[in-house]
Coordinates of C-alpha atoms in Angstrom, one line a residue:
M1072 CA -3.5 -46.0 -37.8
L1073 CA -3.5 -42.4 -39.0
T1074 CA -6.9 -41.9 -37.3
I1075 CA -5.6 -43.1 -34.0
V1076 CA -2.6 -40.8 -34.2
R1077 CA -4.8 -37.8 -35.0
Q1078 CA -7.1 -38.7 -32.1
A1079 CA -4.1 -39.0 -29.7
V1080 CA -2.8 -35.6 -30.8
A1081 CA -6.3 -34.0 -30.4
D1082 CA -6.6 -35.5 -26.9
L1083 CA -3.2 -34.2 -25.9
S1084 CA -4.1 -30.8 -27.3
K1085 CA -7.3 -30.7 -25.1
D1086 CA -5.3 -31.7 -22.0
V1087 CA -2.8 -28.9 -22.6
H1088 CA -5.5 -26.3 -23.0
S1089 CA -7.8 -27.5 -20.3
S1090 CA -5.6 -26.5 -17.4
K1091 CA -7.6 -24.8 -14.7
S1092 CA -4.7 -22.7 -13.4
P1093 CA -4.2 -19.4 -15.3
L1094 CA -0.9 -18.9 -17.1
V1095 CA 1.9 -16.8 -15.6
P1096 CA 1.0 -13.2 -16.5
T1097 CA 2.7 -11.6 -19.5
G1098 CA 5.8 -9.6 -18.3
W1099 CA 6.3 -11.8 -15.2
S1100 CA 8.1 -15.1 -14.5
A1101 CA 7.6 -17.8 -11.9
E1102 CA 11.1 -19.1 -12.3
L1103 CA 14.0 -17.4 -10.6
V1104 CA 17.7 -17.8 -11.1
N1105 CA 18.7 -17.2 -7.4
P1106 CA 15.6 -17.5 -5.3
K1107 CA 17.4 -17.7 -1.9
I1108 CA 19.3 -14.4 -2.6
V1109 CA 16.0 -12.7 -3.5
Q1110 CA 14.2 -14.2 -0.4
T1111 CA 17.0 -12.9 1.8
M1112 CA 16.8 -9.4 0.2
L1113 CA 13.0 -9.4 0.7
Q1114 CA 13.3 -10.4 4.3
Y1115 CA 15.9 -7.7 5.0
S1116 CA 13.8 -5.1 3.2
T1117 CA 10.4 -5.9 4.6
G1118 CA 10.9 -7.9 7.8
L1119 CA 8.9 -10.7 6.2
T1120 CA 9.8 -14.2 5.3
G1121 CA 8.1 -15.8 2.4
T1122 CA 8.3 -17.6 -0.9
I1123 CA 8.6 -15.8 -4.2
E1124 CA 5.7 -16.3 -6.5
L1125 CA 6.5 -13.9 -9.4
A1126 CA 9.4 -11.8 -10.6
E1127 CA 8.9 -9.0 -13.1
D1128 CA 10.7 -9.7 -16.4
Q1129 CA 13.5 -7.1 -16.8
G1130 CA 12.0 -5.1 -13.9
P1131 CA 12.5 -4.4 -10.3
R1132 CA 9.4 -6.0 -8.8
Y1133 CA 8.8 -9.3 -7.0
I1134 CA 5.6 -10.7 -5.6
F1135 CA 5.9 -13.1 -2.7
L1136 CA 3.7 -15.0 -0.2
S1137 CA 4.2 -14.6 3.5
G1138 CA 1.8 -16.3 5.8
K1139 CA -1.6 -16.0 4.1
D1140 CA -0.9 -12.7 2.4
Y1141 CA 0.7 -11.7 -0.9
Y1142 CA 3.1 -8.8 -1.2
I1143 CA 4.8 -6.8 -4.0
W1144 CA 8.2 -5.3 -3.5
N1145 CA 10.0 -2.8 -5.8
T1146 CA 13.8 -3.3 -5.3
T1147 CA 14.6 0.0 -7.1
S1148 CA 12.4 2.3 -5.0
E1149 CA 12.6 0.1 -1.9
E1150 CA 8.8 0.3 -1.5
G1151 CA 6.4 -2.5 -0.8
W1152 CA 2.7 -3.2 -0.6
R1153 CA 0.4 -5.9 0.8
I1154 CA -2.0 -7.1 -1.9
L1155 CA -5.5 -6.9 -0.5
N1156 CA -7.6 -8.6 -3.2
V1157 CA -5.7 -11.9 -3.7
K1158 CA -6.2 -15.1 -1.7
N1159 CA -4.5 -17.7 -3.9
R1160 CA -2.2 -18.2 -6.8
D1161 CA -5.0 -18.3 -9.4
E1162 CA -6.3 -14.9 -8.2
L1163 CA -2.8 -13.5 -8.1
Y1164 CA -2.1 -14.5 -11.7
S1165 CA -5.5 -13.3 -12.9
N1166 CA -5.3 -9.9 -11.2
V1167 CA -1.7 -9.3 -12.2
A1168 CA -2.7 -10.1 -15.8
K1169 CA -5.3 -7.3 -15.7
G1170 CA -2.5 -4.8 -15.5
K1171 CA -2.9 -1.4 -13.8
G1172 CA -5.7 -1.4 -11.3
G1173 CA -5.8 -5.2 -11.1
L1174 CA -4.3 -5.2 -7.6
K1175 CA -5.6 -3.4 -4.6
L1176 CA -2.6 -2.4 -2.4
E1177 CA -1.8 -1.3 1.1
E1178 CA 1.6 0.4 1.5
L1179 CA 4.1 -1.4 3.9
P1180 CA 5.8 0.6 6.6
D1181 CA 9.5 1.4 6.1
Y1182 CA 11.4 -1.4 7.8
G1183 CA 14.9 -0.3 6.7
D1184 CA 15.8 1.7 9.8
N1185 CA 14.7 -1.1 12.2
L1186 CA 16.8 -3.8 10.5
E1187 CA 20.1 -2.0 10.1
G1188 CA 23.1 -2.7 12.4

């Protein structure tokens, strides 16, 4: 009986560690408290609609998907960039995990003036 339990635990351990998707990068979260509020803010700030993929832990940056492109937005500086070297969530997580230099970025135009009043 003990052998069966040990084997079951070993099998479960293999399953947990055999996931093909990379983990959420350190310093980021895939879970948001108020995603609709953040999505509205991103749409107002960038002119883009999308789904939020990552939020920086205790930081001002969000990464979101709009159409086929990923974007990063800094709520403090009100600046954003299109991420050029990411085509899917796995690439996003892997490249963000690399830290500085992991993402190739193209600055977004300033939409603020076009969206007011």
